[in-house]
Amino acid sequence: DNDDSTPEDERTVSWADHRKVKSEAASLRKRLKAALSGKPEKGSKDDDADDDVATLRQKLKAKEDREEELMVQIRQRDARDSVMQAISGSDENTRYRAISGPAVWDLIKSDLEIDDDGTVLNLGDVLRNAKKKYPELFYAAHQSADGNNGGGDKKGKKASSFMNDQIRRIAGR
C-alpha cells in the first residue's frame, strides 16, 4: 500500500513509535515531578541529573507534541486505509468504486470526520457527495443490460418467451 499519494512518514509511523514516545513522555513527567519536589528520582541517569526544571519542561513539551503528531498521523493513515478499502471495489459494495483512489482521497480527506481510533464517521455521506459532484472519478455502477427486469418486459415475462411471442406474432401465428 505504498502508492505515491501517501507521505513517507505516514507510511512508516506505527503504534510502537507512539508507545515509545508516550513512555518517554511519562518518564519525563516523573523526572519533572521529582525535580519540582526537590527529590531526585530513583534510578535516574547521571546525565539527567543536570537537567533543570525549565529544560525538563521543554523536553516534555517536545515529547507531548511529538506524541500528538504521531497520533494524528496514525489516525490519518487508518482513515486513508478505510477510504481506500471502501473505494477499491474489492468488497461486495462497489457503489463508490473509484477510478483513481489517490485523487478521491485528496478530494475528500478534508471533509472526513475521524474519531480518536481513526474510524471515519461520515464516509458514506462524503463519498455520496463526491460521486454526485465528480462522477468522472468513479466507475458507473454495474447494472444488467436489461435494466434489472430479468431480461424481459415489465410484465415479468422473460426475454426468451417475450422474443418468441414477438416472432410468432410477426410470422402471423
Tab-separated table of N, CA and C in Angstrom:
chain	number	residue	atom	x	y	z
A	1	ASP	N	0.836	-1.193	0.000
A	1	ASP	CA	0.000	0.000	0.000
A	1	ASP	C	0.876	1.251	0.000
A	2	ASN	N	2.003	1.193	-0.664
A	2	ASN	CA	2.921	2.322	-0.713
A	2	ASN	C	2.786	3.080	-2.015
A	3	ASP	N	1.600	3.594	-2.325
A	3	ASP	CA	1.473	4.378	-3.546
A	3	ASP	C	2.002	5.786	-3.295
A	4	ASP	N	2.114	6.551	-4.351
A	4	ASP	CA	2.762	7.855	-4.255
A	4	ASP	C	1.937	8.907	-3.530
A	5	SER	N	0.680	8.622	-3.204
A	5	SER	CA	-0.151	9.632	-2.555
A	5	SER	C	0.043	9.669	-1.045
A	6	THR	N	0.793	8.722	-0.491
A	6	THR	CA	0.992	8.681	0.945
A	6	THR	C	2.360	9.244	1.290
A	7	PRO	N	2.410	10.294	2.119
A	7	PRO	CA	3.713	10.812	2.525
A	7	PRO	C	4.526	9.733	3.232
A	8	GLU	N	5.835	9.799	3.082
A	8	GLU	CA	6.720	8.769	3.619
A	8	GLU	C	6.524	8.547	5.114
A	9	ASP	N	6.408	9.645	5.897
A	9	ASP	CA	6.287	9.481	7.336
A	9	ASP	C	4.957	8.849	7.738
A	10	GLU	N	3.900	9.005	6.941
A	10	GLU	CA	2.639	8.336	7.230
A	10	GLU	C	2.743	6.842	6.984
A	11	ARG	N	3.566	6.429	6.014
A	11	ARG	CA	3.717	5.012	5.714
A	11	ARG	C	4.481	4.290	6.812
A	12	THR	N	5.418	4.985	7.450
A	12	THR	CA	6.311	4.310	8.371
A	12	THR	C	5.942	4.475	9.842
A	13	VAL	N	5.089	5.398	10.186
A	13	VAL	CA	4.717	5.605	11.582
A	13	VAL	C	3.894	4.411	12.062
A	14	SER	N	4.139	4.008	13.313
A	14	SER	CA	3.432	2.841	13.837
A	14	SER	C	2.981	3.102	15.268
A	15	TRP	N	2.151	2.198	15.764
A	15	TRP	CA	1.716	2.292	17.152
A	15	TRP	C	2.903	2.103	18.091
A	16	ALA	N	3.898	1.316	17.681
A	16	ALA	CA	5.094	1.131	18.503
A	16	ALA	C	5.832	2.457	18.674
A	17	ASP	N	5.922	3.239	17.596
A	17	ASP	CA	6.541	4.562	17.685
A	17	ASP	C	5.798	5.428	18.697
A	18	HIS	N	4.488	5.384	18.614
A	18	HIS	CA	3.666	6.185	19.520
A	18	HIS	C	3.865	5.745	20.967
A	19	ARG	N	3.852	4.427	21.201
A	19	ARG	CA	4.040	3.924	22.564
A	19	ARG	C	5.405	4.331	23.123
A	20	LYS	N	6.434	4.299	22.291
A	20	LYS	CA	7.777	4.678	22.726
A	20	LYS	C	7.811	6.148	23.156
A	21	VAL	N	7.245	7.020	22.334
A	21	VAL	CA	7.237	8.449	22.659
A	21	VAL	C	6.384	8.701	23.895
A	22	LYS	N	5.279	7.982	24.018
A	22	LYS	CA	4.404	8.146	25.180
A	22	LYS	C	5.134	7.717	26.458
A	23	SER	N	5.888	6.629	26.373
A	23	SER	CA	6.663	6.155	27.516
A	23	SER	C	7.748	7.160	27.895
A	24	GLU	N	8.409	7.710	26.892
A	24	GLU	CA	9.444	8.716	27.154
A	24	GLU	C	8.836	9.956	27.803
A	25	ALA	N	7.646	10.343	27.364
A	25	ALA	CA	6.966	11.497	27.956
A	25	ALA	C	6.590	11.203	29.407
A	26	ALA	N	6.143	9.980	29.686
A	26	ALA	CA	5.796	9.612	31.057
A	26	ALA	C	7.030	9.661	31.954
A	27	SER	N	8.144	9.207	31.435
A	27	SER	CA	9.403	9.257	32.191
A	27	SER	C	9.798	10.711	32.488
A	28	LEU	N	9.644	11.565	31.493
A	28	LEU	CA	9.962	12.981	31.703
A	28	LEU	C	9.028	13.616	32.729
A	29	ARG	N	7.749	13.212	32.711
A	29	ARG	CA	6.802	13.743	33.707
A	29	ARG	C	7.248	13.368	35.117
A	30	LYS	N	7.683	12.112	35.291
A	30	LYS	CA	8.162	11.665	36.600
A	30	LYS	C	9.389	12.467	37.026
A	31	ARG	N	10.302	12.654	36.095
A	31	ARG	CA	11.517	13.403	36.407
A	31	ARG	C	11.192	14.851	36.753
A	32	LEU	N	10.253	15.441	36.028
A	32	LEU	CA	9.856	16.817	36.312
A	32	LEU	C	9.194	16.922	37.681
A	33	LYS	N	8.341	15.956	37.991
A	33	LYS	CA	7.670	15.941	39.295
A	33	LYS	C	8.706	15.829	40.410
A	34	ALA	N	9.701	14.946	40.211
A	34	ALA	CA	10.758	14.792	41.207
A	34	ALA	C	11.583	16.076	41.333
A	35	ALA	N	11.856	16.714	40.214
A	35	ALA	CA	12.646	17.955	40.254
A	35	ALA	C	11.872	19.067	40.957
A	36	LEU	N	10.568	19.117	40.745
A	36	LEU	CA	9.744	20.139	41.386
A	36	LEU	C	9.636	19.917	42.893
A	37	SER	N	9.649	18.645	43.291
A	37	SER	CA	9.538	18.343	44.723
A	37	SER	C	10.895	18.400	45.422
A	38	GLY	N	11.968	18.481	44.627
A	38	GLY	CA	13.304	18.564	45.201
A	38	GLY	C	13.901	17.219	45.523
A	39	LYS	N	13.194	16.143	45.222
A	39	LYS	CA	13.691	14.798	45.497
A	39	LYS	C	14.203	14.190	44.194
A	40	PRO	N	15.416	13.691	44.159
A	40	PRO	CA	15.900	13.045	42.936
A	40	PRO	C	15.153	11.742	42.696
A	41	GLU	N	14.879	11.470	41.434
A	41	GLU	CA	14.161	10.246	41.062
A	41	GLU	C	15.100	9.059	41.209
A	42	LYS	N	14.598	7.979	41.771
A	42	LYS	CA	15.400	6.770	41.920
A	42	LYS	C	15.714	6.202	40.545
A	43	GLY	N	16.952	5.780	40.373
A	43	GLY	CA	17.350	5.161	39.112
A	43	GLY	C	17.562	6.143	37.989
A	44	SER	N	17.633	7.451	38.284
A	44	SER	CA	17.844	8.425	37.213
A	44	SER	C	19.283	8.351	36.741
A	45	LYS	N	19.508	8.629	35.495
A	45	LYS	CA	20.845	8.595	34.903
A	45	LYS	C	21.627	9.819	35.363
A	46	ASP	N	22.947	9.693	35.420
A	46	ASP	CA	23.790	10.803	35.855
A	46	ASP	C	23.676	12.009	34.929
A	47	ASP	N	23.571	11.739	33.600
A	47	ASP	CA	23.491	12.871	32.673
A	47	ASP	C	22.155	13.602	32.776
A	48	ASP	N	21.137	12.938	33.340
A	48	ASP	CA	19.839	13.573	33.531
A	48	ASP	C	19.807	14.409	34.807
A	49	ALA	N	20.749	14.180	35.702
A	49	ALA	CA	20.739	14.877	36.981
A	49	ALA	C	20.959	16.374	36.800
A	50	ASP	N	21.621	16.746	35.733
A	50	ASP	CA	21.905	18.162	35.492
A	50	ASP	C	20.721	18.910	34.881
A	51	ASP	N	19.682	18.195	34.440
A	51	ASP	CA	18.526	18.850	33.830
A	51	ASP	C	17.779	19.667	34.872
A	52	ASP	N	17.601	20.944	34.587
A	52	ASP	CA	16.819	21.775	35.484
A	52	ASP	C	15.343	21.703	35.085
A	53	VAL	N	14.511	22.314	35.858
A	53	VAL	CA	13.065	22.257	35.642
A	53	VAL	C	12.692	22.809	34.266
A	54	ALA	N	13.286	23.919	33.869
A	54	ALA	CA	12.962	24.530	32.573
A	54	ALA	C	13.318	23.590	31.424
A	55	THR	N	14.476	22.944	31.531
A	55	THR	CA	14.900	22.005	30.484
A	55	THR	C	13.967	20.807	30.426
A	56	LEU	N	13.597	20.282	31.583
A	56	LEU	CA	12.668	19.148	31.624
A	56	LEU	C	11.316	19.519	31.025
A	57	ARG	N	10.860	20.725	31.324
A	57	ARG	CA	9.580	21.175	30.758
A	57	ARG	C	9.663	21.273	29.229
A	58	GLN	N	10.780	21.778	28.718
A	58	GLN	CA	10.964	21.872	27.259
A	58	GLN	C	10.984	20.486	26.623
A	59	LYS	N	11.719	19.579	27.245
A	59	LYS	CA	11.790	18.205	26.715
A	59	LYS	C	10.418	17.539	26.749
A	60	LEU	N	9.694	17.737	27.862
A	60	LEU	CA	8.356	17.151	27.987
A	60	LEU	C	7.416	17.723	26.942
A	61	LYS	N	7.460	19.024	26.744
A	61	LYS	CA	6.602	19.673	25.729
A	61	LYS	C	6.909	19.102	24.347
A	62	ALA	N	8.195	18.927	24.040
A	62	ALA	CA	8.582	18.373	22.740
A	62	ALA	C	8.068	16.941	22.581
A	63	LYS	N	8.168	16.131	23.640
A	63	LYS	CA	7.671	14.739	23.580
A	63	LYS	C	6.157	14.716	23.430
A	64	GLU	N	5.450	15.571	24.165
A	64	GLU	CA	3.990	15.616	24.065
A	64	GLU	C	3.555	16.060	22.669
A	65	ASP	N	4.264	17.035	22.109
A	65	ASP	CA	3.951	17.478	20.747
A	65	ASP	C	4.180	16.349	19.747
A	66	ARG	N	5.288	15.631	19.911
A	66	ARG	CA	5.591	14.502	19.015
A	66	ARG	C	4.556	13.391	19.165
A	67	GLU	N	4.132	13.141	20.401
A	67	GLU	CA	3.107	12.123	20.649
A	67	GLU	C	1.806	12.481	19.922
A	68	GLU	N	1.396	13.735	20.016
A	68	GLU	CA	0.177	14.190	19.336
A	68	GLU	C	0.335	14.113	17.821
A	69	GLU	N	1.502	14.491	17.332
A	69	GLU	CA	1.782	14.423	15.896
A	69	GLU	C	1.682	12.984	15.390
A	70	LEU	N	2.237	12.047	16.143
A	70	LEU	CA	2.156	10.632	15.757
A	70	LEU	C	0.706	10.148	15.757
A	71	MET	N	-0.072	10.569	16.767
A	71	MET	CA	-1.483	10.164	16.818
A	71	MET	C	-2.246	10.679	15.609
A	72	VAL	N	-1.999	11.910	15.230
A	72	VAL	CA	-2.667	12.483	14.054
A	72	VAL	C	-2.287	11.692	12.811
A	73	GLN	N	-1.004	11.367	12.672
A	73	GLN	CA	-0.550	10.600	11.502
A	73	GLN	C	-1.159	9.204	11.479
A	74	ILE	N	-1.231	8.560	12.632
A	74	ILE	CA	-1.811	7.215	12.702
A	74	ILE	C	-3.297	7.265	12.360
A	75	ARG	N	-4.019	8.223	12.945
A	75	ARG	CA	-5.455	8.361	12.639
A	75	ARG	C	-5.673	8.644	11.159
A	76	GLN	N	-4.850	9.514	10.613
A	76	GLN	CA	-4.967	9.871	9.187
A	76	GLN	C	-4.701	8.639	8.317
A	77	ARG	N	-3.669	7.881	8.665
A	77	ARG	CA	-3.343	6.679	7.901
A	77	ARG	C	-4.475	5.650	7.985
A	78	ASP	N	-5.008	5.436	9.194
A	78	ASP	CA	-6.102	4.482	9.361
A	78	ASP	C	-7.342	4.939	8.589
A	79	ALA	N	-7.620	6.230	8.618
A	79	ALA	CA	-8.756	6.761	7.865
A	79	ALA	C	-8.534	6.578	6.370
A	80	ARG	N	-7.330	6.844	5.909
A	80	ARG	CA	-6.993	6.672	4.492
A	80	ARG	C	-7.163	5.213	4.075
A	81	ASP	N	-6.718	4.302	4.922
A	81	ASP	CA	-6.880	2.879	4.625
A	81	ASP	C	-8.364	2.505	4.514
A	82	SER	N	-9.193	3.060	5.401
A	82	SER	CA	-10.638	2.796	5.356
A	82	SER	C	-11.252	3.316	4.059
A	83	VAL	N	-10.860	4.518	3.677
A	83	VAL	CA	-11.378	5.111	2.444
A	83	VAL	C	-10.935	4.285	1.240
A	84	MET	N	-9.669	3.932	1.199
A	84	MET	CA	-9.161	3.160	0.058
A	84	MET	C	-9.861	1.803	-0.046
A	85	GLN	N	-10.147	1.177	1.084
A	85	GLN	CA	-10.879	-0.089	1.074
A	85	GLN	C	-12.288	0.123	0.513
A	86	ALA	N	-12.921	1.198	0.939
A	86	ALA	CA	-14.294	1.467	0.502
A	86	ALA	C	-14.372	1.784	-0.989
A	87	ILE	N	-13.349	2.423	-1.548
A	87	ILE	CA	-13.419	2.839	-2.950
A	87	ILE	C	-12.661	1.902	-3.889
A	88	SER	N	-12.102	0.819	-3.343
A	88	SER	CA	-11.317	-0.096	-4.180
A	88	SER	C	-12.192	-1.040	-4.992
A	89	GLY	N	-13.404	-1.270	-4.528
A	89	GLY	CA	-14.262	-2.224	-5.218
A	89	GLY	C	-13.886	-3.655	-4.914
A	90	SER	N	-13.027	-3.871	-3.912
A	90	SER	CA	-12.576	-5.218	-3.600
A	90	SER	C	-13.591	-5.984	-2.761
A	91	ASP	N	-14.512	-5.288	-2.138
A	91	ASP	CA	-15.553	-5.994	-1.408
A	91	ASP	C	-16.830	-5.995	-2.245
A	92	GLU	N	-17.899	-6.463	-1.683
A	92	GLU	CA	-19.133	-6.598	-2.443
A	92	GLU	C	-19.775	-5.251	-2.772
A	93	ASN	N	-19.489	-4.231	-1.979
A	93	ASN	CA	-20.063	-2.914	-2.216
A	93	ASN	C	-19.196	-2.159	-3.217
A	94	THR	N	-19.654	-2.074	-4.435
A	94	THR	CA	-18.891	-1.374	-5.470
A	94	THR	C	-19.558	-0.058	-5.859
A	95	ARG	N	-20.449	0.437	-5.031
A	95	ARG	CA	-21.183	1.665	-5.338
A	95	ARG	C	-20.240	2.852	-5.520
A	96	TYR	N	-19.174	2.893	-4.729
A	96	TYR	CA	-18.255	4.025	-4.785
A	96	TYR	C	-16.875	3.604	-5.291
A	97	ARG	N	-16.828	2.681	-6.228
A	97	ARG	CA	-15.550	2.203	-6.760
A	97	ARG	C	-14.909	3.327	-7.572
A	98	ALA	N	-13.723	3.746	-7.145
A	98	ALA	CA	-13.067	4.902	-7.744
A	98	ALA	C	-12.131	4.500	-8.873
A	99	ILE	N	-12.044	5.350	-9.862
A	99	ILE	CA	-11.093	5.168	-10.957
A	99	ILE	C	-9.697	5.489	-10.436
A	100	SER	N	-9.581	6.529	-9.639
A	100	SER	CA	-8.293	6.928	-9.054
A	100	SER	C	-8.474	7.129	-7.554
A	101	GLY	N	-8.048	6.140	-6.773
A	101	GLY	CA	-8.154	6.226	-5.319
A	101	GLY	C	-7.445	7.441	-4.743
A	102	PRO	N	-6.183	7.693	-5.135
A	102	PRO	CA	-5.495	8.866	-4.591
A	102	PRO	C	-6.195	10.184	-4.915
A	103	ALA	N	-6.788	10.294	-6.089
A	103	ALA	CA	-7.498	11.531	-6.442
A	103	ALA	C	-8.731	11.705	-5.555
A	104	VAL	N	-9.456	10.619	-5.319
A	104	VAL	CA	-10.634	10.702	-4.453
A	104	VAL	C	-10.202	11.021	-3.028
A	105	TRP	N	-9.130	10.390	-2.552
A	105	TRP	CA	-8.631	10.674	-1.207
A	105	TRP	C	-8.289	12.154	-1.053
A	106	ASP	N	-7.549	12.689	-2.015
A	106	ASP	CA	-7.175	14.108	-1.951
A	106	ASP	C	-8.408	15.012	-1.958
A	107	LEU	N	-9.428	14.602	-2.675
A	107	LEU	CA	-10.651	15.384	-2.772
A	107	LEU	C	-11.440	15.389	-1.461
A	108	ILE	N	-11.533	14.243	-0.798
A	108	ILE	CA	-12.448	14.124	0.341
A	108	ILE	C	-11.798	14.199	1.713
A	109	LYS	N	-10.473	14.093	1.813
A	109	LYS	CA	-9.844	13.958	3.133
A	109	LYS	C	-10.156	15.110	4.081
A	110	SER	N	-10.317	16.304	3.579
A	110	SER	CA	-10.597	17.436	4.472
A	110	SER	C	-12.045	17.445	4.970
A	111	ASP	N	-12.928	16.675	4.322
A	111	ASP	CA	-14.328	16.624	4.730
A	111	ASP	C	-14.628	15.487	5.703
A	112	LEU	N	-13.659	14.620	5.943
A	112	LEU	CA	-13.890	13.446	6.781
A	112	LEU	C	-13.889	13.815	8.261
A	113	GLU	N	-14.782	13.173	8.995
A	113	GLU	CA	-14.805	13.283	10.449
A	113	GLU	C	-14.202	11.990	10.983
A	114	ILE	N	-13.089	12.116	11.712
A	114	ILE	CA	-12.346	10.954	12.175
A	114	ILE	C	-12.348	10.952	13.695
A	115	ASP	N	-12.727	9.802	14.297
A	115	ASP	CA	-12.712	9.732	15.757
A	115	ASP	C	-11.308	9.409	16.259
A	116	ASP	N	-11.165	9.276	17.559
A	116	ASP	CA	-9.848	9.060	18.162
A	116	ASP	C	-9.209	7.736	17.759
A	117	ASP	N	-10.012	6.782	17.293
A	117	ASP	CA	-9.483	5.483	16.880
A	117	ASP	C	-9.135	5.446	15.395
A	118	GLY	N	-9.357	6.547	14.688
A	118	GLY	CA	-9.082	6.577	13.256
A	118	GLY	C	-10.250	6.103	12.416
A	119	THR	N	-11.405	5.889	13.035
A	119	THR	CA	-12.595	5.459	12.314
A	119	THR	C	-13.260	6.662	11.665
A	120	VAL	N	-13.574	6.523	10.386
A	120	VAL	CA	-14.239	7.604	9.664
A	120	VAL	C	-15.729	7.525	9.971
A	121	LEU	N	-16.274	8.610	10.472
A	121	LEU	CA	-17.667	8.628	10.911
A	121	LEU	C	-18.650	8.953	9.788
A	122	ASN	N	-18.223	9.697	8.786
A	122	ASN	CA	-19.153	10.168	7.758
A	122	ASN	C	-18.728	9.738	6.349
A	123	LEU	N	-18.121	8.571	6.226
A	123	LEU	CA	-17.573	8.132	4.944
A	123	LEU	C	-18.646	8.011	3.866
A	124	GLY	N	-19.767	7.403	4.181
A	124	GLY	CA	-20.828	7.226	3.187
A	124	GLY	C	-21.330	8.555	2.630
A	125	ASP	N	-21.576	9.495	3.514
A	125	ASP	CA	-22.064	10.806	3.082
A	125	ASP	C	-21.040	11.534	2.220
A	126	VAL	N	-19.776	11.483	2.643
A	126	VAL	CA	-18.729	12.188	1.904
A	126	VAL	C	-18.544	11.557	0.519
A	127	LEU	N	-18.540	10.226	0.447
A	127	LEU	CA	-18.400	9.559	-0.853
A	127	LEU	C	-19.605	9.824	-1.748
A	128	ARG	N	-20.795	9.814	-1.181
A	128	ARG	CA	-22.006	10.097	-1.958
A	128	ARG	C	-21.935	11.504	-2.561
A	129	ASN	N	-21.518	12.480	-1.749
A	129	ASN	CA	-21.403	13.853	-2.245
A	129	ASN	C	-20.309	13.979	-3.303
A	130	ALA	N	-19.186	13.299	-3.082
A	130	ALA	CA	-18.088	13.353	-4.053
A	130	ALA	C	-18.510	12.732	-5.382
A	131	LYS	N	-19.228	11.619	-5.329
A	131	LYS	CA	-19.660	10.956	-6.569
A	131	LYS	C	-20.690	11.809	-7.306
A	132	LYS	N	-21.530	12.487	-6.541
A	132	LYS	CA	-22.525	13.356	-7.156
A	132	LYS	C	-21.848	14.554	-7.833
A	133	LYS	N	-20.846	15.122	-7.161
A	133	LYS	CA	-20.183	16.314	-7.672
A	133	LYS	C	-19.133	15.992	-8.739
A	134	TYR	N	-18.448	14.859	-8.591
A	134	TYR	CA	-17.370	14.479	-9.520
A	134	TYR	C	-17.559	13.037	-10.002
A	135	PRO	N	-18.598	12.754	-10.757
A	135	PRO	CA	-18.860	11.370	-11.175
A	135	PRO	C	-17.756	10.790	-12.055
A	136	GLU	N	-16.958	11.657	-12.687
A	136	GLU	CA	-15.892	11.177	-13.559
A	136	GLU	C	-14.776	10.476	-12.789
A	137	LEU	N	-14.747	10.611	-11.456
A	137	LEU	CA	-13.735	9.939	-10.642
A	137	LEU	C	-14.146	8.527	-10.223
A	138	PHE	N	-15.387	8.152	-10.554
A	138	PHE	CA	-15.916	6.867	-10.117
A	138	PHE	C	-16.393	6.056	-11.312
A	139	TYR	N	-16.306	4.736	-11.160
A	139	TYR	CA	-16.872	3.849	-12.172
A	139	TYR	C	-18.390	3.881	-12.044
A	140	ALA	N	-19.055	3.659	-13.164
A	140	ALA	CA	-20.510	3.576	-13.128
A	140	ALA	C	-20.894	2.296	-12.403
A	141	ALA	N	-22.004	2.332	-11.708
A	141	ALA	CA	-22.478	1.137	-11.005
A	141	ALA	C	-22.816	0.072	-12.028
A	142	HIS	N	-22.494	-1.166	-11.714
A	142	HIS	CA	-22.786	-2.266	-12.630
A	142	HIS	C	-24.278	-2.556	-12.637
A	143	GLN	N	-24.854	-2.551	-13.833
A	143	GLN	CA	-26.258	-2.902	-13.994
A	143	GLN	C	-26.367	-3.850	-15.171
A	144	SER	N	-27.364	-4.690	-15.114
A	144	SER	CA	-27.544	-5.606	-16.225
A	144	SER	C	-28.083	-4.839	-17.427
A	145	ALA	N	-27.843	-5.358	-18.600
A	145	ALA	CA	-28.251	-4.679	-19.832
A	145	ALA	C	-29.760	-4.554	-19.961
A	146	ASP	N	-30.483	-5.382	-19.233
A	146	ASP	CA	-31.939	-5.349	-19.338
A	146	ASP	C	-32.581	-4.418	-18.313
A	147	GLY	N	-31.779	-3.617	-17.623
A	147	GLY	CA	-32.345	-2.689	-16.645
A	147	GLY	C	-32.832	-3.397	-15.395
A	148	ASN	N	-32.300	-4.583	-15.117
A	148	ASN	CA	-32.636	-5.364	-13.931
A	148	ASN	C	-34.078	-5.846	-13.907
A	149	ASN	N	-34.664	-6.057	-15.055
A	149	ASN	CA	-36.019	-6.617	-15.039
A	149	ASN	C	-36.024	-8.056	-15.516
A	150	GLY	N	-34.910	-8.751	-15.374
A	150	GLY	CA	-34.879	-10.179	-15.655
A	150	GLY	C	-34.742	-10.509	-17.120
A	151	GLY	N	-34.402	-9.562	-17.935
A	151	GLY	CA	-34.221	-9.849	-19.345
A	151	GLY	C	-35.521	-9.879	-20.119
A	152	GLY	N	-36.565	-9.379	-19.565
A	152	GLY	CA	-37.849	-9.422	-20.269
A	152	GLY	C	-38.560	-8.093	-20.216
A	153	ASP	N	-39.861	-8.159	-20.365
A	153	ASP	CA	-40.628	-6.921	-20.338
A	153	ASP	C	-41.009	-6.564	-18.902
A	154	LYS	N	-41.711	-5.484	-18.733
A	154	LYS	CA	-42.070	-5.004	-17.397
A	154	LYS	C	-43.162	-5.857	-16.760
A	155	LYS	N	-43.767	-6.742	-17.545
A	155	LYS	CA	-44.839	-7.573	-17.016
A	155	LYS	C	-44.316	-8.872	-16.416
A	156	GLY	N	-43.003	-9.040	-16.409
A	156	GLY	CA	-42.439	-10.221	-15.773
A	156	GLY	C	-42.107	-11.340	-16.737
A	157	LYS	N	-42.395	-11.167	-18.033
A	157	LYS	CA	-42.043	-12.206	-18.992
A	157	LYS	C	-40.552	-12.166	-19.237
A	158	LYS	N	-39.932	-13.327	-19.290
A	158	LYS	CA	-38.510	-13.411	-19.582
A	158	LYS	C	-38.281	-13.078	-21.048
A	159	ALA	N	-37.064	-12.672	-21.356
A	159	ALA	CA	-36.728	-12.233	-22.704
A	159	ALA	C	-36.953	-13.332	-23.724
A	160	SER	N	-36.595	-14.558	-23.376
A	160	SER	CA	-36.730	-15.642	-24.362
A	160	SER	C	-38.196	-15.872	-24.731
A	161	SER	N	-39.095	-15.884	-23.756
A	161	SER	CA	-40.509	-16.087	-24.085
A	161	SER	C	-41.083	-14.851	-24.767
A	162	PHE	N	-40.644	-13.684	-24.345
A	162	PHE	CA	-41.100	-12.444	-24.948
A	162	PHE	C	-40.671	-12.397	-26.424
A	163	MET	N	-39.427	-12.750	-26.692
A	163	MET	CA	-38.903	-12.751	-28.059
A	163	MET	C	-39.665	-13.774	-28.911
A	164	ASN	N	-39.906	-14.943	-28.367
A	164	ASN	CA	-40.657	-15.961	-29.120
A	164	ASN	C	-42.062	-15.468	-29.457
A	165	ASP	N	-42.718	-14.809	-28.500
A	165	ASP	CA	-44.051	-14.262	-28.763
A	165	ASP	C	-44.001	-13.228	-29.885
A	166	GLN	N	-42.992	-12.392	-29.899
A	166	GLN	CA	-42.838	-11.373	-30.943
A	166	GLN	C	-42.644	-12.017	-32.304
A	167	ILE	N	-41.802	-13.034	-32.363
A	167	ILE	CA	-41.529	-13.716	-33.651
A	167	ILE	C	-42.802	-14.392	-34.163
A	168	ARG	N	-43.547	-15.066	-33.280
A	168	ARG	CA	-44.797	-15.727	-33.693
A	168	ARG	C	-45.813	-14.707	-34.218
A	169	ARG	N	-45.915	-13.575	-33.528
A	169	ARG	CA	-46.860	-12.558	-33.946
A	169	ARG	C	-46.474	-12.012	-35.317
A	170	ILE	N	-45.173	-11.744	-35.533
A	170	ILE	CA	-44.727	-11.232	-36.818
A	170	ILE	C	-44.936	-12.272	-37.919
A	171	ALA	N	-44.754	-13.532	-37.573
A	171	ALA	CA	-44.916	-14.611	-38.553
A	171	ALA	C	-46.392	-14.896	-38.837
A	172	GLY	N	-47.265	-14.318	-38.053
A	172	GLY	CA	-48.694	-14.498	-38.304
A	172	GLY	C	-49.250	-15.722	-37.598
A	173	ARG	N	-48.638	-16.256	-36.635
A	173	ARG	CA	-49.151	-17.424	-35.917
A	173	ARG	C	-49.995	-17.056	-34.766
